[in-house]
Amino acid sequence: MNEFKKTPTIQDVARVAQVSSATVSRALTSPERVSEATRERITEAVLATGYTVNQMARSLRLRAAKTILIAIPNIGNPFYSTILDAVVQDAAERGYGVLVANRLGGDPTRGLKDYFYSNRADGLLLFDASLDLEALQDLPLVRGNRPLVLSCDDIPDAPLDMVMTDNREAVETAVQHLIGLGHTKIGTVRSRTTPNVPSERHAGFELAMQRAGLPIRQEWVWQGDHAIAGGIAAAESWLALDERPTALFCGNDETAIGFISRLRRAGVECPRDVSVIGFDDIAVAEHLSPALTTMRQPRHQMGKVATALLLDILEGPAGERPPIRHVLKSELVIRTSTSAPPA
Amino acid sequence: MNEFKKTPTIQDVARVAQVSSATVSRALTSPERVSEATRERITEAVLATGYTVNQMARSLRLRAAKTILIAIPNIGNPFYSTILDAVVQDAAERGYGVLVANRLGGDPTRGLKDYFYSNRADGLLLFDASLDLEALQDLPLVRGNRPLVLSCDDIPDAPLDMVMTDNREAVETAVQHLIGLGHTKIGTVRSRTTPNVPSERHAGFELAMQRAGLPIRQEWVWQGDHAIAGGIAAAESWLALDERPTALFCGNDETAIGFISRLRRAGVECPRDVSVIGFDDIAVAEHLSPALTTMRQPRHQMGKVATALLLDILEGPAGERPPIRHVLKSELVIRTSTSAPPA
DNA sequence: CTGAAAGCGCTAACAC
DNA sequence: GTGTTAGCGCTTTCAG
């Protein structure tokens, strides 16, 4: 209505409704503490003035930003963007905004610290396992109520609240699938891992191989980057090998896509010449040719569970408490990129 | 240091540096307005206290949240997540946080309004063309300085600041590519479009067909959903046809992926039996089998340009001005999903 | 060049 | 059930 007046405040509403600003505030946040009649007058006044709360003022007063920060290593990766989708949805439903962080310059924790110290976010959802855990301890939030939920797969015993998947078992299942098909020469493209922390996924690989009495040959273990490029590099290395593995476990689906694609260009067919199993089950996996066998990760659920946990912590009582840990189940999805080894 | 004290304020710094809080504030925001000596004392005091600014208080005072809001129809789609990546990066470099919005309940603009009316965000990056433009006019920001940048492809002459690609030409190029290969029976899976606004992409399709003197057959025009499912549905419809188009233009890459995949299950091979061209060039496109011919959209650049434009508007002078429009170029990427029609 | 003081819009004691 | 008042942490006149 008032095109040229500044945005209405709680005072304006109070004036129109003929009450004090405190009463308006009460009517807004806990309506039951206000009489029926005044509540109605206030509701009308809100409508008449076009009032909406100023979240900044409220946050300053309440010392709560009603905002959470999410740190993701690679937003462009469909795996993470699905998680983000779930987080935004669920946070919004509980009245929280979601700020997206990225790495700033050299120190990856730098940006995160800034957000917290500046009171822009109340809690942190950390999906980036490649951050240095030591540096994390510096975050103010790690003390006390600890509004930080970590969701990654390579820090199994950090004293933090976590949402993770059953990685070690998942990889075991994947490798057992290959072994069950008759493969004995099995390689892997390792996923990226947290500095100075042994990789859970790789541990699962070693375990499965060991149990089956199969050797792990270092020239069949490649370091990936969780992206297509890493799969391509591994494929080129594979092609140069004298003795090649007949099956490959890839740390994620993009890696598998790059590997299969590069091999095809060289005339090597999957699964005829080499079986490949991925990890994640991103949306395109089932539509590839060959359709990708993979371990499905409950990404959407990961986002939901992590959000719920963080918001419960934020809204729950302060004080020391033991860390909470959710472990979600992965699932083997058998498609056509894996088969018995060539004769 | 002070584990149990509340976070330090500007007052604490002032006390330690033996100056007034006003001087600390000045030293922080415009150091040149403070004498060398005091500036140094203040710098030391900041370090000693571990002070960081409280963004909430600053925002309340300055009436600026230093935050932008980005609205994306589908975060899970790699096309949008790449844009988001660029936006977060560039916004952070200029000191802005990025809030991610999603649709809340029935009224899609509802959530957006809330963010603005509540002063949580200073500007809006709108990548969601499916919002109702009329409703958009209600947003307070559309008046005056108009801190809203729209980036989509189907509202060519809205009086708004926009970043778009040369859609009509891009689709023309795509269709001409098919025609150049010898196709005359060409169908399309239309992309989703803004309600009540004619689709630019479809207009490009019609134009190219018309120029080549080719008829547009309605049974060869399918409505997609910008996702794999839409491509699958179109494929099933295609399979049921008596007379089938030999080439298909898809509104985006996921649609093409779904289409090709579903056809393959039915024994129909691309490009042997039907040529398919996509739109976007998402990362996997070149690694598919067949590798997807597509129109590459400069997604990263779209994010960067849109962010720069919005922040320039926010930080520039207020007042009326003509709308700004950036048009970015698409690029035909020929791969193997398109070939001459079957004999 | 610096300090005092006001106030951004809101909520929470504390009165009545 | 409602009003008064103070203050969250910051910036910005206005004096000096």
XYZ file of C-alpha atoms (C1' of nucleotides) in Angstrom:
718
model
C 0.000 0.000 0.000
C 2.382 2.627 1.254
C 4.779 2.532 -1.609
C 7.052 5.133 -0.169
C 6.987 4.432 3.522
C 9.596 2.243 5.052
C 8.645 -1.286 5.871
C 6.251 -1.496 8.801
C 7.567 -2.466 12.202
C 6.020 -4.026 15.204
C 5.452 -0.505 16.507
C 3.257 0.336 13.554
C 1.168 -2.722 14.203
C 0.945 -1.823 17.865
C -0.303 1.660 17.048
C -2.969 0.394 14.687
C -4.110 -2.334 17.059
C -4.033 0.055 20.008
C -1.775 -2.132 22.083
C 1.864 -2.080 23.097
C 4.601 -3.495 20.944
C 5.262 -6.166 23.565
C 1.755 -7.470 23.132
C 2.181 -7.636 19.415
C 5.368 -9.569 19.897
C 3.599 -11.980 22.192
C 0.695 -12.400 19.835
C 3.163 -13.295 17.143
C 5.307 -15.775 19.006
C 2.949 -17.266 21.605
C -0.630 -16.385 20.735
C -2.037 -18.251 23.717
C -0.558 -15.654 26.032
C -2.816 -12.983 24.590
C -6.555 -12.598 24.923
C -8.756 -13.644 22.093
C -9.982 -10.135 21.419
C -6.597 -8.432 21.232
C -5.221 -11.285 19.209
C -7.837 -10.626 16.595
C -7.195 -6.906 16.571
C -3.518 -7.581 16.123
C -4.075 -10.035 13.316
C -6.092 -7.402 11.533
C -3.470 -4.759 12.150
C -0.776 -7.041 10.759
C -2.778 -7.471 7.604
C -3.574 -3.788 7.371
C 0.001 -2.664 7.748
C 1.532 -5.480 5.757
C 3.884 -6.209 8.598
C 6.405 -9.029 8.503
C 9.008 -9.753 11.105
C 12.471 -8.402 10.693
C 14.540 -11.497 11.112
C 17.708 -9.499 11.703
C 16.303 -7.725 14.715
C 14.844 -10.911 16.044
C 18.120 -12.744 15.564
C 20.076 -10.036 17.296
C 17.766 -10.132 20.220
C 17.460 -13.891 20.399
C 21.069 -14.574 19.533
C 19.941 -17.104 16.989
C 20.095 -16.666 13.258
C 17.571 -19.365 12.417
C 19.968 -20.330 9.717
C 22.219 -23.317 9.220
C 25.319 -23.552 7.141
C 26.040 -26.462 4.876
C 29.530 -27.241 3.674
C 29.782 -29.448 0.635
C 32.971 -30.298 -1.218
C 31.451 -30.209 -4.672
C 28.002 -28.822 -5.229
C 28.173 -29.796 -8.879
C 28.278 -33.485 -7.991
C 24.753 -34.911 -8.190
C 25.440 -36.940 -5.089
C 25.784 -33.827 -2.991
C 23.190 -31.763 -4.720
C 20.555 -34.349 -3.863
C 21.563 -34.083 -0.231
C 21.376 -30.307 -0.421
C 17.919 -30.554 -1.861
C 16.704 -32.612 1.084
C 18.390 -30.316 3.582
C 16.878 -27.147 2.154
C 13.460 -28.717 2.129
C 13.506 -29.961 5.687
C 15.225 -26.922 7.145
C 12.653 -24.653 5.540
C 9.875 -26.687 7.056
C 11.269 -25.989 10.481
C 11.784 -22.312 9.770
C 15.480 -22.357 9.067
C 17.312 -20.883 6.134
C 20.230 -22.688 4.553
C 23.451 -20.928 3.713
C 25.804 -22.686 1.355
C 29.484 -22.475 2.091
C 32.372 -23.058 -0.173
C 36.076 -23.207 0.360
C 37.755 -19.862 0.539
C 41.346 -19.596 -0.503
C 43.975 -21.667 1.199
C 42.480 -22.448 4.562
C 39.339 -24.460 4.010
C 38.020 -23.911 7.498
C 38.544 -20.186 7.242
C 35.235 -19.478 5.567
C 33.342 -21.670 7.974
C 34.807 -19.936 10.968
C 33.808 -16.576 9.594
C 30.214 -17.631 9.336
C 30.092 -18.743 12.905
C 32.071 -16.077 14.556
C 29.888 -13.583 12.760
C 26.734 -15.210 14.054
C 25.313 -15.751 10.644
C 24.553 -19.404 11.225
C 23.492 -21.369 14.266
C 24.777 -24.730 13.200
C 26.849 -26.523 10.628
C 26.173 -29.488 8.430
C 29.510 -30.726 7.267
C 29.565 -33.070 4.320
C 33.137 -32.396 3.490
C 35.353 -35.135 4.808
C 38.426 -33.594 3.298
C 38.556 -30.864 5.907
C 41.191 -31.208 8.483
C 39.624 -32.467 11.646
C 42.212 -30.749 13.790
C 41.251 -27.406 12.330
C 37.653 -28.231 13.036
C 38.346 -28.304 16.716
C 39.035 -24.599 16.521
C 35.496 -23.856 15.527
C 33.765 -22.249 18.475
C 30.826 -24.543 18.062
C 32.765 -27.656 18.766
C 32.621 -26.797 22.419
C 29.557 -27.173 24.570
C 26.348 -27.821 22.747
C 28.254 -28.618 19.582
C 25.771 -27.699 16.819
C 27.781 -29.564 14.224
C 26.753 -32.642 12.341
C 29.360 -34.391 10.308
C 28.324 -36.611 7.481
C 31.121 -38.413 5.804
C 32.600 -41.786 5.739
C 36.142 -41.729 6.844
C 36.141 -40.559 10.405
C 34.535 -43.472 12.183
C 35.425 -42.566 15.714
C 35.523 -38.806 15.972
C 33.748 -37.565 19.117
C 31.179 -35.761 17.009
C 27.583 -36.170 16.012
C 27.524 -37.987 12.731
C 25.336 -39.334 9.997
C 27.089 -41.908 7.934
C 26.483 -44.959 5.830
C 27.728 -48.438 6.526
C 30.706 -47.883 4.268
C 32.909 -50.712 5.214
C 30.131 -53.250 4.854
C 28.956 -51.603 1.667
C 32.318 -51.924 0.012
C 32.618 -55.466 1.251
C 29.277 -56.252 -0.333
C 30.397 -54.681 -3.590
C 33.628 -56.630 -3.711
C 31.890 -59.840 -2.697
C 29.549 -59.342 -5.626
C 32.556 -59.266 -7.948
C 34.092 -62.281 -6.263
C 30.800 -64.121 -6.502
C 30.851 -63.589 -10.256
C 34.169 -65.433 -10.367
C 36.612 -62.529 -10.362
C 39.929 -62.990 -8.611
C 41.889 -60.172 -10.191
C 40.199 -57.149 -8.690
C 41.404 -53.556 -8.670
C 40.002 -50.360 -7.182
C 39.919 -46.641 -7.662
C 40.119 -45.344 -4.126
C 37.938 -42.479 -3.167
C 39.404 -39.305 -1.848
C 39.896 -39.380 1.857
C 40.350 -37.185 4.893
C 43.972 -36.253 5.441
C 45.684 -38.478 8.004
C 42.666 -40.684 8.426
C 42.557 -44.197 7.026
C 39.834 -44.693 4.436
C 36.866 -46.702 5.600
C 36.009 -47.633 2.077
C 39.463 -48.841 1.317
C 39.456 -50.789 4.551
C 36.304 -52.520 3.373
C 38.034 -53.371 0.125
C 41.038 -54.820 1.881
C 38.861 -56.786 4.224
C 36.801 -58.373 1.477
C 39.881 -59.289 -0.508
C 41.584 -60.708 2.502
C 38.607 -62.814 3.501
C 38.494 -64.279 0.019
C 42.199 -64.967 0.167
C 42.870 -62.635 -2.755
C 46.016 -60.528 -2.979
C 45.848 -56.738 -3.252
C 48.242 -55.618 -5.938
C 49.318 -52.033 -5.586
C 49.485 -51.459 -9.322
C 45.766 -52.222 -9.366
C 44.962 -49.578 -6.789
C 44.429 -46.114 -8.235
C 43.814 -42.861 -6.456
C 40.623 -41.191 -7.671
C 39.220 -37.717 -7.288
C 35.525 -38.502 -6.958
C 35.054 -37.236 -10.479
C 35.027 -38.426 -14.050
C 38.613 -37.346 -14.592
C 39.889 -39.794 -11.993
C 38.171 -42.668 -13.751
C 39.707 -41.660 -17.043
C 43.175 -41.526 -15.535
C 42.716 -44.951 -14.006
C 41.548 -46.318 -17.348
C 44.638 -45.037 -19.084
C 46.787 -46.640 -16.456
C 44.779 -49.864 -16.767
C 45.324 -49.898 -20.515
C 49.072 -49.647 -20.045
C 49.191 -52.648 -17.740
C 50.711 -55.980 -18.747
C 48.480 -57.953 -16.474
C 45.114 -56.327 -15.926
C 42.462 -56.821 -13.267
C 39.220 -58.219 -14.666
C 37.052 -56.259 -12.269
C 37.182 -52.842 -10.677
C 35.532 -51.334 -7.667
C 35.163 -47.558 -8.097
C 34.829 -45.170 -5.158
C 31.891 -43.439 -6.783
C 29.738 -43.537 -9.883
C 31.395 -40.677 -11.749
C 34.685 -42.488 -11.476
C 33.088 -45.594 -12.961
C 31.581 -43.533 -15.773
C 34.941 -42.040 -16.676
C 36.650 -45.411 -16.512
C 34.142 -47.208 -18.707
C 34.002 -44.353 -21.171
C 37.749 -44.110 -21.626
C 38.080 -47.851 -22.055
C 35.368 -47.919 -24.676
C 37.275 -45.377 -26.716
C 40.157 -47.860 -26.681
C 37.943 -50.680 -27.830
C 37.668 -52.311 -24.423
C 34.101 -53.207 -23.528
C 32.469 -53.349 -20.134
C 31.489 -55.912 -18.910
C 32.829 -58.164 -21.678
C 36.456 -57.316 -20.961
C 36.220 -55.840 -17.496
C 33.491 -55.590 -14.896
C 32.955 -52.293 -13.102
C 30.967 -51.524 -9.987
C 30.310 -47.987 -8.793
C 29.196 -46.399 -5.560
C 26.283 -44.006 -4.865
C 23.711 -44.807 -7.557
C 23.300 -41.359 -9.017
C 20.258 -40.813 -11.196
C 21.888 -41.547 -14.553
C 23.480 -44.794 -13.369
C 20.623 -46.978 -14.457
C 20.361 -45.285 -17.832
C 23.939 -45.755 -18.877
C 25.036 -48.388 -21.332
C 25.980 -50.677 -19.749
C 23.691 -49.835 -16.848
C 25.915 -49.370 -13.850
C 26.013 -51.893 -11.039
C 26.520 -49.867 -7.890
C 26.015 -49.525 -4.161
C 23.078 -47.225 -3.604
C 23.628 -44.638 -0.922
C 20.524 -43.240 0.753
C 21.411 -39.674 -0.126
C 18.034 -38.128 0.393
C 17.728 -39.811 3.730
C 21.218 -38.667 4.674
C 20.155 -35.082 4.118
C 16.961 -35.521 6.064
C 18.508 -37.306 9.004
C 21.406 -34.884 9.264
C 19.071 -31.886 9.182
C 16.741 -33.328 11.767
C 19.648 -34.149 14.037
C 21.197 -30.713 13.766
C 17.949 -28.868 14.373
C 17.132 -31.113 17.315
C 20.498 -30.282 18.803
C 19.971 -26.579 18.204
C 16.574 -26.587 19.790
C 17.362 -29.067 22.493
C 18.858 -28.368 25.922
C 22.449 -27.192 26.093
C 25.171 -29.065 27.907
C 27.455 -31.995 27.574
C 26.123 -35.216 26.127
C 27.558 -38.212 24.353
C 27.869 -37.973 20.581
C 24.984 -39.230 18.512
C 25.612 -41.426 15.514
C 23.274 -42.556 12.770
C 24.397 -45.288 10.421
C 22.318 -45.709 7.273
C 22.238 -48.770 5.070
C 23.612 -48.976 1.551
C 22.129 -51.366 -0.980
C 23.641 -53.382 -3.799
C 21.986 -52.633 -7.128
C 22.985 -55.198 -9.717
C 22.796 -54.033 -13.307
C 24.774 -54.916 -16.399
C 28.226 -53.432 -15.889
C 29.301 -56.514 -13.971
C 29.440 -60.092 -15.229
C 31.633 -63.148 -15.052
C 35.260 -62.565 -16.017
C 36.373 -63.213 -19.612
C 37.448 -66.829 -20.224
C 40.839 -18.131 25.291
C 37.873 -17.243 27.470
C 36.025 -20.464 27.118
C 33.224 -19.371 29.338
C 32.796 -15.734 28.472
C 30.351 -14.694 25.838
C 31.712 -13.772 22.468
C 33.591 -10.477 22.532
C 31.872 -7.349 21.274
C 33.129 -4.134 19.907
C 32.866 -2.747 23.424
C 35.379 -5.266 24.691
C 37.795 -4.277 21.982
C 37.246 -0.612 22.811
C 38.013 -1.209 26.443
C 41.227 -3.078 25.709
C 42.367 -0.526 23.140
C 41.389 2.368 25.401
C 39.204 4.020 22.810
C 35.491 4.383 22.282
C 33.420 1.804 20.489
C 32.784 4.308 17.731
C 36.470 4.452 16.971
C 36.721 0.702 16.828
C 33.838 0.635 14.427
C 35.551 3.211 12.243
C 38.840 1.378 12.353
C 37.056 -1.726 11.166
C 35.060 -0.276 8.328
C 37.126 2.683 7.136
C 40.609 2.446 8.600
C 41.778 5.629 6.901
C 39.536 7.659 9.143
C 41.532 6.660 12.186
C 45.059 7.669 13.150
C 47.859 5.237 12.564
C 48.582 4.822 16.261
C 45.054 4.040 17.396
C 44.526 1.800 14.418
C 47.414 -0.335 15.559
C 46.193 -0.454 19.122
C 42.801 -1.533 17.879
C 44.233 -4.209 15.636
C 46.064 -5.620 18.608
C 42.992 -5.467 20.764
C 40.977 -7.302 18.136
C 43.526 -10.074 18.121
C 43.752 -10.143 21.892
C 40.027 -10.400 22.407
C 39.351 -12.661 19.463
C 36.684 -10.282 18.287
C 34.704 -10.846 15.115
C 31.857 -8.723 13.915
C 28.335 -9.726 14.686
C 26.742 -9.704 11.283
C 23.250 -9.617 12.732
C 23.827 -6.393 14.606
C 25.552 -4.875 11.627
C 22.739 -5.906 9.324
C 20.112 -4.495 11.608
C 21.906 -1.215 11.766
C 22.789 -1.051 8.106
C 19.550 -2.542 6.876
C 21.498 -4.893 4.657
C 21.880 -8.600 5.235
C 24.903 -9.097 2.978
C 23.134 -12.159 1.775
C 21.500 -13.073 -1.484
C 18.836 -15.623 -2.100
C 18.934 -18.060 -4.968
C 15.831 -19.791 -6.198
C 16.378 -22.899 -8.256
C 13.672 -25.249 -9.487
C 15.668 -28.425 -8.999
C 18.899 -28.406 -7.090
C 19.434 -32.055 -7.902
C 19.771 -31.289 -11.593
C 23.464 -30.954 -12.471
C 22.632 -28.058 -14.727
C 21.495 -25.961 -11.801
C 23.979 -27.210 -9.295
C 26.829 -26.010 -11.487
C 25.257 -22.583 -11.554
C 24.874 -22.648 -7.799
C 28.508 -23.532 -7.451
C 29.569 -20.481 -9.431
C 27.181 -18.230 -7.552
C 28.377 -19.315 -4.122
C 31.959 -18.847 -5.160
C 31.581 -15.366 -6.567
C 29.209 -14.112 -3.909
C 31.596 -15.239 -1.177
C 34.399 -13.356 -2.852
C 32.417 -10.181 -2.532
C 31.453 -10.860 1.058
C 27.940 -12.140 0.491
C 26.382 -15.290 1.808
C 24.057 -17.357 -0.348
C 20.764 -18.665 0.942
C 19.117 -21.409 -1.040
C 15.370 -21.258 -1.418
C 12.979 -23.955 -2.332
C 9.312 -23.999 -3.042
C 7.137 -23.992 -0.007
C 3.749 -25.551 -0.257
C 1.247 -24.335 -2.771
C 2.281 -20.801 -3.535
C 5.764 -20.918 -4.990
C 6.439 -17.246 -4.435
C 5.357 -17.492 -0.834
C 8.718 -18.627 0.466
C 10.558 -16.025 -1.531
C 8.400 -13.247 -0.171
C 9.053 -14.388 3.352
C 12.767 -14.141 2.866
C 12.522 -10.610 1.624
C 9.916 -9.238 3.862
C 11.909 -10.612 6.726
C 15.054 -8.854 5.599
C 17.053 -11.999 5.421
C 18.297 -11.383 1.916
C 19.172 -8.251 -0.004
C 18.624 -9.587 -3.465
C 17.267 -12.498 -5.419
C 18.729 -14.634 -8.145
C 15.840 -16.334 -9.807
C 16.618 -19.314 -12.002
C 13.151 -20.664 -11.830
C 11.211 -19.778 -14.913
C 8.197 -21.702 -13.787
C 7.247 -19.077 -11.259
C 4.345 -16.951 -12.113
C 5.587 -13.595 -13.287
C 2.483 -11.835 -12.065
C 3.115 -13.041 -8.552
C 6.655 -11.823 -8.881
C 5.438 -8.296 -9.237
C 4.211 -8.481 -5.689
C 7.693 -8.894 -4.356
C 8.672 -5.669 -2.656
C 11.985 -5.685 -4.425
C 10.502 -5.374 -7.849
C 9.876 -1.742 -7.130
C 12.615 0.830 -7.041
C 16.102 -0.472 -7.171
C 14.837 -3.898 -8.114
C 17.520 -6.225 -6.715
C 16.292 -9.168 -8.727
C 18.074 -10.934 -11.528
C 16.106 -13.406 -13.550
C 17.891 -16.095 -15.445
C 15.716 -18.222 -17.563
C 14.787 -18.605 -21.105
C 11.176 -18.077 -21.620
C 10.444 -14.509 -20.640
C 12.204 -12.582 -23.362
C 10.642 -9.208 -22.801
C 9.920 -8.876 -19.113
C 10.980 -5.475 -17.780
C 13.517 -7.113 -15.501
C 17.253 -7.537 -15.318
C 18.088 -10.812 -16.930
C 20.851 -13.206 -17.815
C 19.850 -15.596 -20.517
C 21.223 -17.670 -23.326
C 20.436 -17.261 -26.976
C 17.782 -19.937 -26.758
C 15.921 -19.411 -29.915
C 19.084 -19.419 -32.000
C 20.457 -22.342 -30.033
C 17.452 -24.500 -30.754
C 17.520 -23.420 -34.365
C 21.148 -24.499 -34.575
C 20.292 -27.834 -33.023
C 17.447 -28.493 -35.420
C 19.482 -27.325 -38.372
C 22.134 -29.838 -37.390
C 19.522 -32.590 -37.641
C 18.255 -31.237 -40.933
C 21.789 -31.018 -42.238
C 22.211 -34.713 -41.551
C 19.273 -35.382 -43.829
C 16.440 -35.697 -41.354
C 13.021 -34.485 -42.385
C 10.902 -36.270 -39.796
C 11.847 -34.442 -36.643
C 10.127 -34.509 -33.272
C 10.763 -32.743 -29.997
C 10.341 -33.096 -26.286
C 9.437 -29.610 -25.207
C 10.996 -28.233 -22.091
C 8.874 -27.093 -19.214
C 7.856 -23.506 -19.562
C 6.631 -20.512 -17.634
C 2.863 -20.502 -17.277
C 1.184 -18.286 -19.853
C 4.401 -17.467 -21.614
C 5.241 -18.918 -25.008
C 8.357 -21.084 -24.957
C 11.393 -19.535 -26.584
C 12.889 -22.921 -27.175
C 9.807 -24.219 -28.846
C 9.645 -21.085 -30.935
C 13.163 -21.814 -32.115
C 12.083 -25.304 -33.035
C 9.115 -24.080 -35.014
C 11.193 -21.467 -36.740
C 13.855 -23.909 -37.869
C 11.295 -26.380 -39.132
C 9.377 -23.700 -40.937
C 12.470 -22.323 -42.617
C 13.342 -25.775 -43.861
C 9.807 -26.230 -45.112
C 9.208 -29.151 -42.756
C 5.857 -29.798 -41.123
C 5.462 -29.935 -37.355
C 3.373 -32.940 -36.439
C 1.670 -32.653 -33.084
C 1.998 -36.361 -32.361
C 5.752 -35.825 -32.558
C 5.750 -33.077 -29.969
C 5.943 -34.340 -26.395
C 5.792 -32.406 -23.165
C 8.820 -33.079 -20.988
C 9.611 -32.399 -17.382
C 13.292 -31.512 -17.615
C 14.094 -34.887 -16.125
C 14.830 -38.445 -17.129
C 11.237 -39.499 -16.564
C 9.985 -37.187 -19.296
C 12.363 -38.745 -21.785
C 11.205 -42.205 -20.852
C 7.572 -41.253 -21.308
C 8.320 -39.745 -24.711
C 10.167 -42.905 -25.715
C 7.206 -45.059 -24.816
C 4.966 -42.844 -26.846
C 7.468 -42.926 -29.717
C 7.498 -46.731 -29.662
C 3.736 -46.835 -29.990
C 3.743 -44.639 -33.074
C 2.916 -45.969 -36.555
C 5.047 -43.428 -38.293
C 8.002 -42.314 -36.208
C 10.271 -39.309 -36.431
C 13.863 -40.229 -37.272
C 15.319 -37.471 -35.132
C 14.440 -35.827 -31.865
C 15.347 -32.550 -30.254
C 15.211 -32.803 -26.457
C 14.726 -29.806 -24.192
C 17.579 -30.909 -21.977
C 20.152 -33.645 -21.602
C 18.379 -35.674 -18.925
C 15.402 -35.944 -21.208
C 17.650 -37.255 -23.969
C 19.232 -39.735 -21.580
C 15.856 -41.102 -20.550
C 14.679 -41.297 -24.136
C 17.728 -43.136 -25.445
C 17.799 -45.467 -22.483
C 14.161 -46.483 -22.770
C 14.485 -47.054 -26.496
C 17.538 -49.229 -26.026
C 15.572 -51.475 -23.707
C 13.141 -51.956 -26.565
C 15.934 -52.821 -28.975
C 15.921 -49.463 -30.723
C 19.416 -48.070 -31.124
C 20.509 -44.458 -31.187
C 21.684 -43.159 -33.625
C 21.144 -46.165 -35.891
C 17.354 -45.994 -35.643
C 16.834 -42.498 -34.337
C 19.087 -39.484 -33.801
C 18.832 -37.564 -30.558
C 20.197 -34.156 -29.652
C 20.112 -32.782 -26.136
C 20.461 -29.374 -24.559
C 22.856 -28.177 -21.802
C 25.898 -30.465 -22.090
C 25.985 -31.756 -18.561
C 29.202 -33.430 -17.459
C 28.213 -37.001 -18.260
C 26.970 -36.168 -21.760
C 30.274 -36.865 -23.447
C 30.767 -40.110 -21.566
C 27.492 -41.719 -22.497
C 27.199 -44.375 -25.129
C 26.386 -43.003 -27.612
C 28.067 -39.778 -26.594
C 25.374 -37.139 -26.601
C 25.257 -34.450 -29.242
C 23.971 -31.366 -27.475
C 23.849 -27.594 -27.246
C 26.291 -26.538 -24.579
C 24.959 -23.880 -22.236
C 27.545 -21.714 -20.486
C 26.266 -22.602 -17.060
C 29.237 -21.539 -15.052
C 29.290 -18.230 -16.831
C 25.565 -17.809 -16.262
C 26.124 -18.105 -12.535
C 29.019 -15.696 -12.590
C 27.342 -13.071 -14.733
C 24.106 -13.208 -12.783
C 25.909 -12.842 -9.472
C 28.031 -9.959 -10.674
C 24.974 -8.198 -12.032
C 22.961 -8.616 -8.859
C 25.742 -7.461 -6.581
C 26.451 -4.482 -8.810
C 22.801 -3.523 -8.566
C 22.820 -3.941 -4.811
C 25.896 -1.846 -4.373
C 25.118 0.674 -7.070
C 23.021 3.818 -6.791
C 19.306 3.455 -6.195
C 16.674 4.754 -8.517
C 14.971 4.024 -11.787
C 17.005 2.711 -14.681
C 16.366 0.673 -17.778
C 16.582 -3.099 -17.380
C 19.913 -4.748 -18.089
C 20.089 -7.857 -20.192
C 22.949 -10.235 -20.823
C 22.634 -12.810 -23.555
C 25.195 -15.618 -23.526
C 26.067 -17.864 -26.419
C 25.288 -21.556 -26.643
C 27.470 -23.890 -28.643
C 26.720 -26.969 -30.728
C 28.715 -29.983 -29.577
C 28.523 -32.754 -32.117
C 29.057 -36.240 -30.773
C 27.711 -39.612 -31.787
C 24.039 -39.611 -30.848
C 23.186 -37.955 -34.143
C 23.789 -39.325 -37.642
C 22.085 -39.565 -41.011
C 18.584 -41.064 -40.904
C 18.139 -44.807 -41.543
C 17.776 -45.661 -45.243
C 40.842 12.554 14.831
C 37.819 10.906 18.565
C 33.822 10.423 22.007
C 28.890 10.624 23.452
C 24.573 9.267 22.386
C 20.860 7.685 19.689
C 18.555 4.043 17.587
C 18.005 -0.049 13.877
C 13.393 -3.754 15.403
C 12.702 -6.950 18.393
C 11.845 -9.752 22.928
C 12.030 -10.631 27.920
C 11.984 -9.301 32.560
C 9.400 -7.070 35.561
C 5.568 -4.530 37.028
C 0.707 -3.766 37.487
C -3.451 -10.141 30.155
C -0.965 -6.132 29.100
C 2.365 -2.093 29.406
C 7.067 -0.214 30.512
C 11.635 -0.562 30.006
C 16.031 -2.147 28.871
C 19.226 -3.840 25.763
C 20.999 -7.434 21.898
C 25.887 -5.163 18.956
C 26.545 -2.213 15.778
C 27.101 2.425 13.032
C 26.454 7.187 12.615
C 25.317 11.778 13.272
C 26.851 15.557 15.969
C 30.079 17.848 18.968
C 34.399 18.911 20.284
